[in-house]
Coordinates of C-alpha atoms in Angstrom, one line a residue:
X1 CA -9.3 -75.9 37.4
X2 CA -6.3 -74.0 35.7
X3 CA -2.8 -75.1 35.5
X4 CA -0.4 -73.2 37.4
X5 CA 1.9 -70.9 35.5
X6 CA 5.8 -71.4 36.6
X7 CA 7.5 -68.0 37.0
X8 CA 9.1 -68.8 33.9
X9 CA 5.7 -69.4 31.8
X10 CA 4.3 -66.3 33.5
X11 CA 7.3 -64.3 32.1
X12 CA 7.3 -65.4 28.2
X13 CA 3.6 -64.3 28.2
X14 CA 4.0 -61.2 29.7
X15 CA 6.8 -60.3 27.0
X16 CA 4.5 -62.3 24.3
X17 CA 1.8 -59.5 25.3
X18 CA 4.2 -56.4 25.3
X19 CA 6.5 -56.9 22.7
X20 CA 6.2 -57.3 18.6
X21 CA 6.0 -60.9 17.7
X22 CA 8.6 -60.1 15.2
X23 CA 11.4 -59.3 17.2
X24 CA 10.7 -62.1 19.8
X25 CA 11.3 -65.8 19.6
X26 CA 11.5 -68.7 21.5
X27 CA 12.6 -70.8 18.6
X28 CA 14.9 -73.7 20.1
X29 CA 16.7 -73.5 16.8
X30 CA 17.4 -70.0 16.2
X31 CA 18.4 -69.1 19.7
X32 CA 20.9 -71.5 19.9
X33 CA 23.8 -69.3 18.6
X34 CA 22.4 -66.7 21.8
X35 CA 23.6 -69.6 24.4
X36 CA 27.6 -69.7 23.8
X37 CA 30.2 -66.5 23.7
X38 CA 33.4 -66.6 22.0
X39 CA 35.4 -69.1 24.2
X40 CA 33.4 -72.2 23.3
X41 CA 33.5 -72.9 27.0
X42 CA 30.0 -71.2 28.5
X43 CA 26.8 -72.6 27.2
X44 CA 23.5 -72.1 28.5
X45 CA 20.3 -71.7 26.3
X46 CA 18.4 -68.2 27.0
X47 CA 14.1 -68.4 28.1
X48 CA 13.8 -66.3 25.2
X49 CA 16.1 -64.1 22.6
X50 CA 14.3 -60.0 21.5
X51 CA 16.1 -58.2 19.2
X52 CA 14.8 -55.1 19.4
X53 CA 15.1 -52.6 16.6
X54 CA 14.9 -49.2 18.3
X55 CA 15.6 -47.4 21.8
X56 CA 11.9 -47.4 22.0
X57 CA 11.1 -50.7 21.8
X58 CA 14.4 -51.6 24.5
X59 CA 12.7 -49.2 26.8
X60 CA 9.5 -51.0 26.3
X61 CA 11.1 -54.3 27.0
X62 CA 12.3 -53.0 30.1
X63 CA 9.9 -51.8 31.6
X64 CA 7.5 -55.2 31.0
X65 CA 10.9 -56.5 32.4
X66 CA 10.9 -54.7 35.5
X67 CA 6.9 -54.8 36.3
X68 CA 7.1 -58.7 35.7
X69 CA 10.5 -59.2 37.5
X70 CA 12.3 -60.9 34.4
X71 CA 15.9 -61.1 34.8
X72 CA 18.1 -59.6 31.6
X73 CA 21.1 -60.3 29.8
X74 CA 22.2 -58.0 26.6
X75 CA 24.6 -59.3 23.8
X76 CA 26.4 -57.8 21.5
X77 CA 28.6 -59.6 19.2
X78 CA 29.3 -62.7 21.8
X79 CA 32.8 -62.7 21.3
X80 CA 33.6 -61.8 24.9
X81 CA 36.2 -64.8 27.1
X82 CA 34.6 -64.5 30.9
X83 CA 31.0 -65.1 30.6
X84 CA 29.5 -62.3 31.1
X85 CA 26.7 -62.6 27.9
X86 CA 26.0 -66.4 28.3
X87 CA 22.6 -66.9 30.4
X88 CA 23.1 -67.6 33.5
X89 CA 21.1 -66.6 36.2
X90 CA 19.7 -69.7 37.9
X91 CA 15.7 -69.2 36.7
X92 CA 16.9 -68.4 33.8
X93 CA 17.3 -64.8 31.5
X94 CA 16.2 -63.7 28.5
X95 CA 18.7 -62.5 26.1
X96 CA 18.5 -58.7 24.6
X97 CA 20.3 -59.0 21.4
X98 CA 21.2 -55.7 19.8
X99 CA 22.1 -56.8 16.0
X100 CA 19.3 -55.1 14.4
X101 CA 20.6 -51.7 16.2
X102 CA 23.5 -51.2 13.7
X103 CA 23.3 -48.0 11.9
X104 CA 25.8 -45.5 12.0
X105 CA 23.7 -42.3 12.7
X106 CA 26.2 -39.6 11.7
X107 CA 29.9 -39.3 11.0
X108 CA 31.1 -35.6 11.7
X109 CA 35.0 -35.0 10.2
X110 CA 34.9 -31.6 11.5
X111 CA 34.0 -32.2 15.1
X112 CA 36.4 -35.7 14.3
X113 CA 33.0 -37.4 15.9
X114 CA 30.7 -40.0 15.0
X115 CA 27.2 -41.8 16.7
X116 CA 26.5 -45.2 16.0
X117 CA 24.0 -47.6 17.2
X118 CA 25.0 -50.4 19.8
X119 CA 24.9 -53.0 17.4
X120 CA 26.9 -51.9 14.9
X121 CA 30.1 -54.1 14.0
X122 CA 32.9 -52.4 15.2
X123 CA 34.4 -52.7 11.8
X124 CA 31.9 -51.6 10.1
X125 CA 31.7 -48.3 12.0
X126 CA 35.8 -48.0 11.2
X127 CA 35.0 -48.1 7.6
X128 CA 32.2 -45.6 8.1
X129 CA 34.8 -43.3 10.2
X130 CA 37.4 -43.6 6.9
X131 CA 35.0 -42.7 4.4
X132 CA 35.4 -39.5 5.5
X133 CA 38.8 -39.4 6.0
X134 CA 38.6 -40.4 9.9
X135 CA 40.3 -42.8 12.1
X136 CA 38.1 -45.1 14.9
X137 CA 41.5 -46.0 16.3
X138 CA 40.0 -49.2 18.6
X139 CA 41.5 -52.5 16.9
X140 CA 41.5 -56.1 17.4
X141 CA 41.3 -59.6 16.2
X142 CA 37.1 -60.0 16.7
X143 CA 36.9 -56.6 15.1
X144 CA 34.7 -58.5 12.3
X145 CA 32.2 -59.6 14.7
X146 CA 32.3 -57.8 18.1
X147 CA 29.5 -55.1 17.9
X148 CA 29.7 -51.4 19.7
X149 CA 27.9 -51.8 22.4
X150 CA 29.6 -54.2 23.8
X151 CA 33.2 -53.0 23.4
X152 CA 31.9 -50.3 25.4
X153 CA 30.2 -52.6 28.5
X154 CA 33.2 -54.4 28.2
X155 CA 35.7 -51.3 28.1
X156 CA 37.5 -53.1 25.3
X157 CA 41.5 -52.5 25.0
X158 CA 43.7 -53.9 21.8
X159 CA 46.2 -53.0 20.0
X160 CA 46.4 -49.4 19.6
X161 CA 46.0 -48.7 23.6
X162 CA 49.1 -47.2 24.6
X163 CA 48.7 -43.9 21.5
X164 CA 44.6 -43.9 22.1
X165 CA 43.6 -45.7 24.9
X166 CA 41.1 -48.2 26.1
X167 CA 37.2 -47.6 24.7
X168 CA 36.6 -45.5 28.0
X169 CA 39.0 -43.1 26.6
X170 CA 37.0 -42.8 23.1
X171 CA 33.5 -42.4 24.3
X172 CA 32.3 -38.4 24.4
X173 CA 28.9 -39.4 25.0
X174 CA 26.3 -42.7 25.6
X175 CA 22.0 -43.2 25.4
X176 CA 21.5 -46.1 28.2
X177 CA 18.3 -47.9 28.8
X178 CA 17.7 -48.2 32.5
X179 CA 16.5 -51.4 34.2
X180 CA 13.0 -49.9 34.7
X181 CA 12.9 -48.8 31.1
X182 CA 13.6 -45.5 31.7
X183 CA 16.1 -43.4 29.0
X184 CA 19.0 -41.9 29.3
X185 CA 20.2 -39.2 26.9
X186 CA 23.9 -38.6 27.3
X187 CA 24.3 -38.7 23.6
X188 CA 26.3 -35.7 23.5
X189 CA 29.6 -34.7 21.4
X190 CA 31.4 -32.1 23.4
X191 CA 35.2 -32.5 24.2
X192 CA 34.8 -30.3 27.0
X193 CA 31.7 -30.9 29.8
X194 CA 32.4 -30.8 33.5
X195 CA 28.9 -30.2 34.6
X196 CA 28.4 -32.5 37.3
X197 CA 29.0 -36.5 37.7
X198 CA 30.3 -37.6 34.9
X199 CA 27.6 -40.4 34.5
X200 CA 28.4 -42.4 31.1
X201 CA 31.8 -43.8 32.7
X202 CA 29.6 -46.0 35.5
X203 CA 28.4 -47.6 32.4
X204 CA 31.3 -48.1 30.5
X205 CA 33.5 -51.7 31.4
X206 CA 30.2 -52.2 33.6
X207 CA 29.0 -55.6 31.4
X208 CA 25.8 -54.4 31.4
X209 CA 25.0 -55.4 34.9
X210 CA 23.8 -51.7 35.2
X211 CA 22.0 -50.9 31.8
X212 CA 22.1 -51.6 28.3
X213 CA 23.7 -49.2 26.0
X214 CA 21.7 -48.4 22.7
X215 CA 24.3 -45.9 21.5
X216 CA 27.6 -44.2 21.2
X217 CA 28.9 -41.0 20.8
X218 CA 33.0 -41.7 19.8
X219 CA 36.2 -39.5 19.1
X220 CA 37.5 -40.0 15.8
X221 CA 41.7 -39.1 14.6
X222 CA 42.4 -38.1 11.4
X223 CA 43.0 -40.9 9.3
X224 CA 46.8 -41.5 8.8
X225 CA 48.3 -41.0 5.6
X226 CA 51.2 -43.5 6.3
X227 CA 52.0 -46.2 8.2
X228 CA 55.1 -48.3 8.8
X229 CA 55.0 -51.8 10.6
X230 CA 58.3 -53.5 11.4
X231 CA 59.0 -57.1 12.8
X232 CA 62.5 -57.2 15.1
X233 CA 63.9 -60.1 16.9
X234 CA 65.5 -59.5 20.2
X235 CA 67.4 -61.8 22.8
X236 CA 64.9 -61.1 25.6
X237 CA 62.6 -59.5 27.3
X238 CA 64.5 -56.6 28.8
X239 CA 65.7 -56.1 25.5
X240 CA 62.3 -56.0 24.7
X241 CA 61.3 -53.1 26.9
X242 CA 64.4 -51.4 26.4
X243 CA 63.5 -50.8 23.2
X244 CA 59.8 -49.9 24.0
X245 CA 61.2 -47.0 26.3
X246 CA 63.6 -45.9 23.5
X247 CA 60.7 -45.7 20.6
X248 CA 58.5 -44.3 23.2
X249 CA 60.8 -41.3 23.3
X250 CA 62.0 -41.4 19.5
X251 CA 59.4 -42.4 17.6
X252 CA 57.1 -40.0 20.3
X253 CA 53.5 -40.3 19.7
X254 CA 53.4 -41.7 16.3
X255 CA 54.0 -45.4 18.0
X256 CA 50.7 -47.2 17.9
X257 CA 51.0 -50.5 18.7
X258 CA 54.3 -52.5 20.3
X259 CA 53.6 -56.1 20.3
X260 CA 55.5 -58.6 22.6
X261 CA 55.7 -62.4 21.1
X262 CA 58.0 -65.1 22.8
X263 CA 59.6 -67.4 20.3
X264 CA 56.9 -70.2 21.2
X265 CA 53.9 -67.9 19.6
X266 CA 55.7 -67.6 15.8
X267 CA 56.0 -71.2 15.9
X268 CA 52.7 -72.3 17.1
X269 CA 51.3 -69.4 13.8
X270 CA 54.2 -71.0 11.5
X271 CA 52.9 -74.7 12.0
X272 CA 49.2 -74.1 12.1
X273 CA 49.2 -72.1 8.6
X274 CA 50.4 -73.1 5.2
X275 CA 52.3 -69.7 3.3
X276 CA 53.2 -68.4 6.7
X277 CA 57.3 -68.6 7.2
X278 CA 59.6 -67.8 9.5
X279 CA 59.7 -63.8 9.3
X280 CA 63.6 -63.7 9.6
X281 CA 66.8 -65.4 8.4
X282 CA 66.4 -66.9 12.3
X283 CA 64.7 -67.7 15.3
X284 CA 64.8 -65.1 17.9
X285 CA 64.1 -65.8 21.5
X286 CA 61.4 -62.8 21.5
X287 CA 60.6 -60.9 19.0
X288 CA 58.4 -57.5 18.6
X289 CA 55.5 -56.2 16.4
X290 CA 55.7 -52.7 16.1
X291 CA 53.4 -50.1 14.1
X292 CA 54.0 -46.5 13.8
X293 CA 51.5 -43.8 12.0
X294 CA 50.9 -40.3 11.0
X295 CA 49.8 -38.1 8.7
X296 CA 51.0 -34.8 6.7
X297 CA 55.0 -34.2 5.8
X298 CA 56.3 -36.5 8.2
X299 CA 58.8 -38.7 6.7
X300 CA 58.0 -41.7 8.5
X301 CA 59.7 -44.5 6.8
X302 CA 63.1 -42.3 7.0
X303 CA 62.3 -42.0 11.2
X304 CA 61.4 -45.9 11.2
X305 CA 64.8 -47.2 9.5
X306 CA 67.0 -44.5 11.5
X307 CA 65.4 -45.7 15.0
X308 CA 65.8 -49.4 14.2
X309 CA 69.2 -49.0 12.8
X310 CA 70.7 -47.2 15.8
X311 CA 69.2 -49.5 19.1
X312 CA 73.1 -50.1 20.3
X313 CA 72.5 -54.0 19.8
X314 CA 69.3 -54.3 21.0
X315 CA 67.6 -55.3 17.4
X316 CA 69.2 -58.5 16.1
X317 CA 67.6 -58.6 13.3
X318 CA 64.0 -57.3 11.6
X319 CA 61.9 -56.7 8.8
X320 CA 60.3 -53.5 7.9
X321 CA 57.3 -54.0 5.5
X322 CA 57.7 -52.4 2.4
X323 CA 53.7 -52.4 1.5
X324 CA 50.3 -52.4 3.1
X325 CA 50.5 -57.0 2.2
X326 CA 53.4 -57.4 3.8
X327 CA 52.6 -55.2 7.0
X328 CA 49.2 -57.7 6.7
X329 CA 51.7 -60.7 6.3
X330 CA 53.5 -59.5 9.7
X331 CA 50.3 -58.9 11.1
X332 CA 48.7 -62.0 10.3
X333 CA 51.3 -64.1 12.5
X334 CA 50.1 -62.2 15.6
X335 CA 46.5 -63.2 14.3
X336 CA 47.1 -67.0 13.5
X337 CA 48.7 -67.4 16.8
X338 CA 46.1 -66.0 18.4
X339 CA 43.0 -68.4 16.9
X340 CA 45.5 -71.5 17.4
X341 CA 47.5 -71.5 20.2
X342 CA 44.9 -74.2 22.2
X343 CA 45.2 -76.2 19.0
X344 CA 41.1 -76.3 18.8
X345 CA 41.0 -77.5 22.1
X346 CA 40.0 -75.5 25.9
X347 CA 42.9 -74.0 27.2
X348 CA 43.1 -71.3 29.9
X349 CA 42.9 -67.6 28.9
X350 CA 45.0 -65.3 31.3
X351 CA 44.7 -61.3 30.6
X352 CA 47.1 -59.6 33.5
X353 CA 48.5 -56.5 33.3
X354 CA 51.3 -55.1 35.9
X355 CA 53.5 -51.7 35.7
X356 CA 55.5 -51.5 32.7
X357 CA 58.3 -52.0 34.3
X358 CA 57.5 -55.3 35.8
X359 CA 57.0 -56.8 32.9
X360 CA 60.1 -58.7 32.8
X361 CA 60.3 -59.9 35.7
X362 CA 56.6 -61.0 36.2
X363 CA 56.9 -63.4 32.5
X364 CA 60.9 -64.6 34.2
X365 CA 58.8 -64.9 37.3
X366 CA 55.6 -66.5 36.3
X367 CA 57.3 -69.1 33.2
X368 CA 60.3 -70.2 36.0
X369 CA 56.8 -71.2 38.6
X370 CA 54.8 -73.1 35.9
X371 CA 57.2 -74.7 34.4
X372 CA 58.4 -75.9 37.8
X373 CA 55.0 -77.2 39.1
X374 CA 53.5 -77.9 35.2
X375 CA 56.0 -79.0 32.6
X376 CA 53.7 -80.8 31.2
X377 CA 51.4 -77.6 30.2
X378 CA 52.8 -75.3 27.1
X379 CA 52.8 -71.7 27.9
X380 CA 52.1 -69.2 25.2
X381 CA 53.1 -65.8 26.3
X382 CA 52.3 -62.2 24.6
X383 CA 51.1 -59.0 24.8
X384 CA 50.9 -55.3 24.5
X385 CA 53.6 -53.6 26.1
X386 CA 52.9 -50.0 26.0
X387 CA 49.8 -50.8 28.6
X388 CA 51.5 -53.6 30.6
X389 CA 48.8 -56.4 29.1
X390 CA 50.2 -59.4 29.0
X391 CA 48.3 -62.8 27.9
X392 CA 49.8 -65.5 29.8
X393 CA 47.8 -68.6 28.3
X394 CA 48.2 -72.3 29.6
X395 CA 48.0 -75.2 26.8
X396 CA 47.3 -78.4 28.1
X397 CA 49.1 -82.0 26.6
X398 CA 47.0 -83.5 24.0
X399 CA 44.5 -86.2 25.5
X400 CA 44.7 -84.7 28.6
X401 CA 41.0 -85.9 30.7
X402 CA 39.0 -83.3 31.4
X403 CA 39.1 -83.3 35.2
X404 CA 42.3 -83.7 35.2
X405 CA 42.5 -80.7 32.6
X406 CA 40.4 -78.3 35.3
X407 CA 42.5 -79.2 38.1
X408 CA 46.0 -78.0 35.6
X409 CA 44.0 -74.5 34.7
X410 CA 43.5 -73.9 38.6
X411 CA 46.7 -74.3 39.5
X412 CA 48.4 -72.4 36.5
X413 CA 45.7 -69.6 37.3
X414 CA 46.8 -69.1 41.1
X415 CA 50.1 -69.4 40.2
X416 CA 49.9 -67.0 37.4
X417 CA 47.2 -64.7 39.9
X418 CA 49.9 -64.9 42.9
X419 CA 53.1 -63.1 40.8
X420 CA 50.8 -61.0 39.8
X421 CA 50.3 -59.7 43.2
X422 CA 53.5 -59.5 44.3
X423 CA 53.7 -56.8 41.2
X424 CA 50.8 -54.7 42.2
X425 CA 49.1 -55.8 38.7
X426 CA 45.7 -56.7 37.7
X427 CA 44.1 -60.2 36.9
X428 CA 41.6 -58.4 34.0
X429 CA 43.2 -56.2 31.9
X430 CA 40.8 -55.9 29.1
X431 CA 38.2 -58.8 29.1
X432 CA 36.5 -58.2 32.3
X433 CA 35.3 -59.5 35.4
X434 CA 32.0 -61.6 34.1
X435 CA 31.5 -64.8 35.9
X436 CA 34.5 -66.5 35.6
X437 CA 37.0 -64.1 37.2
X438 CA 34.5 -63.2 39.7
X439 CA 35.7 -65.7 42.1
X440 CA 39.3 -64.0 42.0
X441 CA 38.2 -60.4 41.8
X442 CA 36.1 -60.8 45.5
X443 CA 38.9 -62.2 47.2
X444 CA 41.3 -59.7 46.2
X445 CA 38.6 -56.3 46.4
X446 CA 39.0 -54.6 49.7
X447 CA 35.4 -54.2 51.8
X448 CA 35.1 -50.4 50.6
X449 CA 35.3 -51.1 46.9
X450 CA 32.8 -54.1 47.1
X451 CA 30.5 -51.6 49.2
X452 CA 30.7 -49.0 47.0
X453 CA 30.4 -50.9 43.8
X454 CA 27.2 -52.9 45.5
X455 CA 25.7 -49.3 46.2
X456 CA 26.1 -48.4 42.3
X457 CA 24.6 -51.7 41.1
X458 CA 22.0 -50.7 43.9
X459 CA 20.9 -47.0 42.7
X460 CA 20.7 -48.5 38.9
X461 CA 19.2 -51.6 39.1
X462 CA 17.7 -52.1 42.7
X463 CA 15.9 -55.5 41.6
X464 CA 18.7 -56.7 40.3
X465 CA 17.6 -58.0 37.0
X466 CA 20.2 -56.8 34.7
X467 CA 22.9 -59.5 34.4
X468 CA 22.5 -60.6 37.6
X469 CA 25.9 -62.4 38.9
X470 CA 28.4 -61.3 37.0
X471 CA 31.4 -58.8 38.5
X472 CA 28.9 -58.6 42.0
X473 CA 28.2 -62.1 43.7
X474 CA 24.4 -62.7 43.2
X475 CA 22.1 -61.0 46.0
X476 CA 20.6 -63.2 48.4
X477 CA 17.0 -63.0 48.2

């Protein structure tokens, strides 16, 4: 009499008889760093980890995937905050890494384009892009580790969104594997191409819950020739945008990144890292980051110093760096902060954005509530101004219990969530939907979107085995 196979034995041999042995493994020990993403917080070990070295072999995958009903999760470089890449689905997945698909297939400074594979390190592909005298402008902390692919499921923002926009405004072109293995080639290059649907954006900020993405096609900038970053300190946050709306119109389109950072984040960066001072003579109640670039016979540095020095009061004092190590020194407080503020601890993550313009009053708004119903909590408040991201984050006391931890990250959430509605904002600005803002995306998506969006993850993945349960509530079966 033969044993009965469970679903999950019958999978792993199906995949065992499609795939290479060499790109999968089942090895408790090596696909332990496949079961956690960059927030520490989501764990959950994978059935089985491929890392499949070609588009051929994903669509091979695939389609075992589909006959065999296999649920799917890609991952890039795991350093996404909502869960999205973790395993999850409740028989469990099997993890589709794409590290081994990293090359950069062509870098064209003419057509200011290049094509890399999904798995390429984001930074890597930048330094690709500047060897030929080319700027990949997108640009943030886990640039070291994050991989391509993902920053497009993800529609990854940064720092440089308000001069080049979010990843969705970089990608000219895309090659998908489909959840029945099928391929699809829109790889292309062209600026201009208004034939039809314009496919490749369904896919982009989608989390791979409609197919995985095995390559790029991306704009490139020519590579500035100078850049100026400057450090001000300011009495508020009106001041703050004040001066955003001013630089916006004098410093024009050479402003790439305006960085808002409440007195609370230089301290936390100041105390966690030994060299790091105080960046001026001192403390300000907010201060700004701000980065201009450009290239050709531009006399930056002269337009820097003149806007800075004529803000009618609004600058208290600043710092402009005077080389590329102190412009890294100024950057590197923004950094520290950053990877300290829940002192190695959890903490809750917000990423909101609301209308430019509210932006004052929703961080008066939203400190004044949680401070009233959490005193206890420490607050750490930043963000990019020029696209109305603001990360709102929630630090509990040290020793805190756990439970009682959860219950404080609710409340500061909802709290956070609600002034955020009353400003016509968004409670994901740049790291998704995944799992764990799911719950607060359905209750604020009207009927028709949830229809429509259900109709999409319909068409492309009708079995639904492509990271089942994140954005979409799983499908009752």
């Amino acid at each position: 009499m033969h044993a009965v196979l469970s679903p999950q034995e019958l999978a792993l041999t199906a995949l065992r008889a499609t795939l290479p042995a060499e790109i999968l493994t089942q090895d408790d020990t090596e696909i332990e760093r496949y079961s956690r993403d960059g927030t520490g917080d989501h764990y959950a070990r994978p059935l089985a980890v491929v890392r499949p070295r070609s588009v051929e072999e994903v669509s091979v995958l695939m389609r075992c995937c589909h006959e065999h009903r296999i649920h799917v999760v890609p991952q890039g470089g795991l350093t996404g905050l909502v869960g999205a890449a973790v395993p999850s689905f409740p028989g469990g997945e099997v993890v589709v890494s794409l590290e081994r698909m990293n090359t950069v297939r062509s870098v064209n400074p003419i057509d200011f384009t290049m094509v890399v594979e999904a798995g390429c390190i984001l930074e890597e592909a930048k330094r690709a892009a500047e060897e030929l005298d080319c700027l990949l402008p997108i640009t943030f902390g886990a640039q070291g580790s994050c991989r391509l692919g993902g920053n497009v499921a993800t529609n990854a923002g940064g720092f440089n969104v308000l001069r080049y926009g979010m990843t969705r405004d970089l990608v000219l072109g895309l090659e998908v594997v489909l959840a029945d293995g099928r391929v699809w080639n829109g790889l292309r290059t062209l600026r201009k191409d208004n034939r039809g649907y314009d496919l490749k954006q369904l896919f982009i900020g989608s989390e791979g819950t409609l197919g995985i993405v095995t390559a790029v096609a991306l704009k490139l900038f020519p590579r500035p020739t100078q850049v100026e970053t400057a450090l001000v300190g300011l009495a508020s946050v009106e001041d703050a945008m004040a001066l955003y709306a001013r630089a916006r119109r004098e410093c024009s389109d050479l402003l790439s990144a305006f960085e808002l950072l409440l007195r609370g984040c230089i301290e936390i960066a100041i105390d966690a890292q030994v060299g790091l001072e105080d960046p001026l003579s001192q403390p300000y109640p907010v201060y700004v980051l701000l980065e201009t670039a450009a290239g050709g016979r531009v006399d930056l540095r002269a337009l820097v110093e003149d806007f800075l020095g004529h803000t009618d009061g609004l600058v208290l004092d600043g710092v402009i760096a005077s080389n590329r190590a102190q412009a890294a020194r100024l950057w590197r407080l923004r950094e520290v902060m950053v990877e300290t503020q829940g002192r190695g601890g959890r903490y809750l993550r917000t990423d909101v954005s609301v209308p430019i313009s509210s932006i004052a009053s929703f961080v008066a708004q939203s400190l004044a509530a949680l401070a009233e119903a959490h005193p206890e909590a420490r607050v750490v408040t930043y963000g990019h101004v020029g696209d109305g991201n603001i990360h709102m984050n929630v630090v509990p006391p040290l020793g805190m219990p756990p439970e009682t931890m959860d219950d404080l990250f609710h409340a500061a959430e909802d709290i956070i969530f609600d002034v955020i509605d009353r400003h016509g904002g968004s409670i994901s600005a740049e790291h998704g939907i995944g799992r764990v803002k799911q719950k607060a995306y359905l209750k604020r998506a009207d009927a028709l979107t949830l229809e429509l969006a259900s109709r999409i993850k319909d068409a492309f993945d009708p079995l639904h085995l492509l990271s089942e349960g994140r954005i979409l509530p799983l499908r009752d079966v």
